[in-house]
mmCIF file of C-alpha atoms in Angstrom:
data_model
loop_
_atom_site.group_PDB
_atom_site.id
_atom_site.type_symbol
_atom_site.label_atom_id
_atom_site.label_comp_id
_atom_site.label_asym_id
_atom_site.label_seq_id
_atom_site.Cartn_x
_atom_site.Cartn_y
_atom_site.Cartn_z
ATOM 1 C CA MET A 1 0.023 0.313 -0.320
ATOM 2 C CA ASP A 2 0.977 3.516 -0.845
ATOM 3 C CA ASP A 3 1.577 5.752 1.570
ATOM 4 C CA LEU A 4 0.605 8.373 -0.966
ATOM 5 C CA LEU A 5 -2.483 7.485 -1.908
ATOM 6 C CA ARG A 6 -2.790 4.426 1.066
ATOM 7 C CA ALA A 7 -5.961 3.160 0.499
ATOM 8 C CA ILE A 8 -8.307 -0.401 1.909
ATOM 9 C CA ASP A 9 -9.594 -1.672 -1.857
ATOM 10 C CA ILE A 10 -11.376 -4.470 -1.874
ATOM 11 C CA ALA A 11 -14.163 -6.367 -4.820
ATOM 12 C CA ILE A 12 -16.202 -9.469 -4.576
ATOM 13 C CA ASP A 13 -19.634 -10.485 -6.566
ATOM 14 C CA ILE A 14 -22.332 -11.090 -4.969
ATOM 15 C CA ASN A 15 -25.450 -13.276 -6.284
ATOM 16 C CA ALA A 16 -27.668 -10.502 -6.635
ATOM 17 C CA PRO A 17 -28.722 -7.806 -8.056
ATOM 18 C CA VAL A 18 -27.668 -4.339 -8.125
ATOM 19 C CA SER A 19 -30.859 -3.073 -6.522
ATOM 20 C CA GLU A 20 -31.056 -5.431 -3.693
ATOM 21 C CA VAL A 21 -27.415 -5.035 -3.361
ATOM 22 C CA TRP A 22 -28.466 -1.409 -3.264
ATOM 23 C CA ARG A 23 -31.392 -1.449 -0.612
ATOM 24 C CA ALA A 24 -28.266 -3.549 2.070
ATOM 25 C CA TRP A 25 -26.744 -0.794 1.785
ATOM 26 C CA THR A 26 -29.047 2.349 1.900
ATOM 27 C CA THR A 27 -31.489 1.173 3.920
ATOM 28 C CA ARG A 28 -32.998 0.544 7.757
ATOM 29 C CA GLU A 29 -33.623 -3.120 6.103
ATOM 30 C CA GLY A 30 -31.050 -3.520 4.270
ATOM 31 C CA ILE A 31 -28.592 -2.664 6.642
ATOM 32 C CA CYS A 32 -29.750 -4.468 9.672
ATOM 33 C CA SER A 33 -29.600 -7.866 7.332
ATOM 34 C CA PHE A 34 -25.756 -8.246 7.444
ATOM 35 C CA PHE A 35 -23.964 -4.862 8.820
ATOM 36 C CA ALA A 36 -25.075 -4.249 12.429
ATOM 37 C CA PRO A 37 -28.449 -4.919 14.372
ATOM 38 C CA ASP A 38 -29.566 -0.621 13.760
ATOM 39 C CA CYS A 39 -29.043 2.299 12.137
ATOM 40 C CA HIS A 40 -29.536 5.977 11.138
ATOM 41 C CA VAL A 41 -29.654 6.281 7.311
ATOM 42 C CA ASP A 42 -30.725 8.928 5.328
ATOM 43 C CA LEU A 43 -29.927 9.096 2.022
ATOM 44 C CA ARG A 44 -29.209 11.965 0.861
ATOM 45 C CA PRO A 45 -25.141 14.286 1.307
ATOM 46 C CA ASP A 46 -24.158 15.069 4.415
ATOM 47 C CA GLY A 47 -26.975 12.985 6.160
ATOM 48 C CA PRO A 48 -26.873 10.291 8.408
ATOM 49 C CA TYR A 49 -25.536 6.965 8.317
ATOM 50 C CA GLU A 50 -24.752 5.957 11.605
ATOM 51 C CA ILE A 51 -24.656 1.723 11.831
ATOM 52 C CA TYR A 52 -25.032 0.631 15.361
ATOM 53 C CA PHE A 53 -22.895 -2.178 16.193
ATOM 54 C CA ASP A 54 -24.432 -1.135 19.514
ATOM 55 C CA PRO A 55 -27.643 -0.051 19.692
ATOM 56 C CA GLU A 56 -28.157 0.325 23.336
ATOM 57 C CA ALA A 57 -25.234 1.933 24.104
ATOM 58 C CA GLU A 58 -25.025 5.860 25.024
ATOM 59 C CA PRO A 59 -25.013 8.042 21.617
ATOM 60 C CA GLY A 60 -21.412 8.685 20.942
ATOM 61 C CA GLN A 61 -20.746 5.065 22.266
ATOM 62 C CA ARG A 62 -22.276 2.599 19.500
ATOM 63 C CA GLY A 63 -20.678 2.496 16.207
ATOM 64 C CA ALA A 64 -20.432 5.197 14.008
ATOM 65 C CA ASP A 65 -21.927 7.766 15.317
ATOM 66 C CA GLY A 66 -21.779 10.596 13.371
ATOM 67 C CA MET A 67 -21.424 8.936 10.194
ATOM 68 C CA ARG A 68 -22.464 11.529 7.395
ATOM 69 C CA VAL A 69 -23.245 11.176 3.255
ATOM 70 C CA LEU A 70 -19.992 12.135 1.203
ATOM 71 C CA ALA A 71 -22.326 11.732 -2.452
ATOM 72 C CA VAL A 72 -25.073 8.746 -4.220
ATOM 73 C CA GLN A 73 -25.352 7.850 -7.579
ATOM 74 C CA PRO A 74 -27.787 5.307 -7.288
ATOM 75 C CA GLU A 75 -27.352 1.780 -7.333
ATOM 76 C CA GLN A 76 -23.954 2.639 -8.772
ATOM 77 C CA MET A 77 -21.753 4.967 -5.448
ATOM 78 C CA LEU A 78 -22.072 5.122 -2.196
ATOM 79 C CA SER A 79 -20.339 7.347 -0.354
ATOM 80 C CA PHE A 80 -19.402 7.912 3.166
ATOM 81 C CA THR A 81 -17.649 9.230 6.315
ATOM 82 C CA TRP A 82 -16.159 6.922 9.026
ATOM 83 C CA ASN A 83 -14.368 6.591 11.963
ATOM 84 C CA ALA A 84 -12.408 3.312 13.648
ATOM 85 C CA PRO A 85 -13.446 1.730 16.715
ATOM 86 C CA ASN A 86 -13.560 3.408 20.879
ATOM 87 C CA THR A 87 -10.905 1.786 21.241
ATOM 88 C CA MET A 88 -8.632 3.774 19.066
ATOM 89 C CA PRO A 89 -9.024 7.167 20.656
ATOM 90 C CA GLU A 90 -6.935 9.470 17.996
ATOM 91 C CA VAL A 91 -7.652 7.944 15.288
ATOM 92 C CA ARG A 92 -11.567 7.791 15.980
ATOM 93 C CA GLN A 93 -11.409 11.502 16.349
ATOM 94 C CA GLN A 94 -11.047 11.644 12.394
ATOM 95 C CA ARG A 95 -12.671 10.697 9.419
ATOM 96 C CA THR A 96 -11.171 8.430 7.049
ATOM 97 C CA HIS A 97 -14.293 7.709 3.576
ATOM 98 C CA VAL A 98 -15.867 4.901 2.584
ATOM 99 C CA THR A 99 -16.784 3.937 -1.209
ATOM 100 C CA ILE A 100 -18.735 1.792 -2.151
ATOM 101 C CA TYR A 101 -18.966 1.092 -6.038
ATOM 102 C CA MET A 102 -21.303 -1.218 -7.886
ATOM 103 C CA ARG A 103 -21.785 -3.235 -11.372
ATOM 104 C CA CYS A 104 -24.021 -5.369 -13.049
ATOM 105 C CA VAL A 105 -22.795 -8.574 -13.765
ATOM 106 C CA ASP A 106 -25.256 -10.805 -14.673
ATOM 107 C CA GLU A 107 -29.566 -10.049 -14.045
ATOM 108 C CA ASN A 108 -28.318 -12.072 -10.444
ATOM 109 C CA HIS A 109 -25.289 -11.048 -9.902
ATOM 110 C CA THR A 110 -23.199 -7.328 -8.361
ATOM 111 C CA ARG A 111 -19.677 -6.379 -8.641
ATOM 112 C CA LEU A 112 -18.382 -4.287 -5.682
ATOM 113 C CA ARG A 113 -15.648 -2.578 -4.427
ATOM 114 C CA LEU A 114 -15.453 -1.396 -1.404
ATOM 115 C CA VAL A 115 -12.379 2.011 -1.076
ATOM 116 C CA HIS A 116 -11.914 3.478 2.242
ATOM 117 C CA ASP A 117 -9.436 5.762 2.667
ATOM 118 C CA GLY A 118 -8.780 9.497 3.956
ATOM 119 C CA TRP A 119 -5.895 7.296 6.041
ATOM 120 C CA GLY A 120 -3.046 9.070 7.495
ATOM 121 C CA SER A 121 0.682 7.358 8.516
ATOM 122 C CA GLY A 122 2.379 5.738 11.182
ATOM 123 C CA GLY A 123 1.205 3.923 14.835
ATOM 124 C CA VAL A 124 -1.946 4.571 15.321
ATOM 125 C CA TRP A 125 -3.443 4.947 11.650
ATOM 126 C CA ASP A 126 -1.135 1.933 10.841
ATOM 127 C CA ARG A 127 -2.992 -0.617 12.853
ATOM 128 C CA ALA A 128 -6.026 1.228 12.149
ATOM 129 C CA VAL A 129 -5.199 0.307 8.791
ATOM 130 C CA ASP A 130 -4.542 -3.266 9.654
ATOM 131 C CA TYR A 131 -8.259 -3.848 11.640
ATOM 132 C CA PHE A 132 -10.124 -2.892 8.798
ATOM 133 C CA ILE A 133 -8.747 -4.440 6.520
ATOM 134 C CA ARG A 134 -9.756 -7.522 9.025
ATOM 135 C CA ALA A 135 -13.640 -6.111 8.866
ATOM 136 C CA TRP A 136 -13.969 -5.148 5.688
ATOM 137 C CA GLU A 137 -11.742 -8.613 4.350
ATOM 138 C CA ARG A 138 -13.300 -11.255 7.600
ATOM 139 C CA VAL A 139 -17.088 -9.632 8.324
ATOM 140 C CA VAL A 140 -18.759 -7.104 7.192
ATOM 141 C CA LEU A 141 -18.658 -8.221 3.749
ATOM 142 C CA PRO A 142 -18.663 -12.080 4.574
ATOM 143 C CA ARG A 143 -21.920 -11.237 5.663
ATOM 144 C CA LEU A 144 -23.433 -9.200 2.945
ATOM 145 C CA LYS A 145 -22.447 -12.638 1.291
ATOM 146 C CA TYR A 146 -24.155 -15.006 3.293
ATOM 147 C CA ARG A 147 -27.173 -11.871 3.615
ATOM 148 C CA PHE A 148 -27.211 -13.018 0.208
ATOM 149 C CA GLU A 149 -26.714 -17.005 0.268
ATOM 150 C CA HIS A 150 -28.477 -17.420 3.534
ATOM 151 C CA GLY A 151 -30.705 -15.175 4.460
ATOM 152 C CA PRO A 152 -30.536 -11.583 7.766
ATOM 153 C CA ILE A 153 -28.066 -12.097 9.639
ATOM 154 C CA ASP A 154 -29.736 -12.608 13.443
ATOM 155 C CA TRP A 155 -27.740 -10.487 15.746
ATOM 156 C CA THR A 156 -28.897 -12.622 18.264
ATOM 157 C CA GLN A 157 -26.347 -15.746 16.779
ATOM 158 C CA PRO A 158 -23.880 -13.721 13.793
ATOM 159 C CA PRO A 159 -23.263 -16.474 11.869
ATOM 160 C CA GLN A 160 -19.234 -17.304 12.851
ATOM 161 C CA LEU A 161 -17.798 -16.261 9.683
ATOM 162 C CA GLU A 162 -14.114 -14.732 9.899
ATOM 163 C CA ASP A 163 -12.614 -17.828 10.155
ATOM 164 C CA ARG A 164 -13.538 -19.601 6.579
#
């Protein structure tokens, strides 16, 4: 990863039409089916894109509190700000950017590309990049695939997909 253009860049194929994958990333029902148990999303530039991994926690501690939509191109691209977990307070104070690109492979398959950028360099930033490489590759995107192959995630017993 070039430090001048440091980005996590992951592509996967999803067994679902673009319209369904789009709804998974852009609606409360969709987000709760694979990403997290709750959210607050208003799909417009500068609207909230808050993903609540711990909905019962205090505001500001639920997960991606305070994140914002940056850009929307329906069924093609979604971009939003992102923060680090509470365990990385120096990085959490700042925002990175996630962009989701979608392309129709055929009527029942979507190519999805996730690009996460806006990273600093050294120390805590290196740990944050490593954390998010694992989070996107081993948790979030496998859960998205799982959602379309097996149905929505049961948040009382989420599948352990990281080890597959």
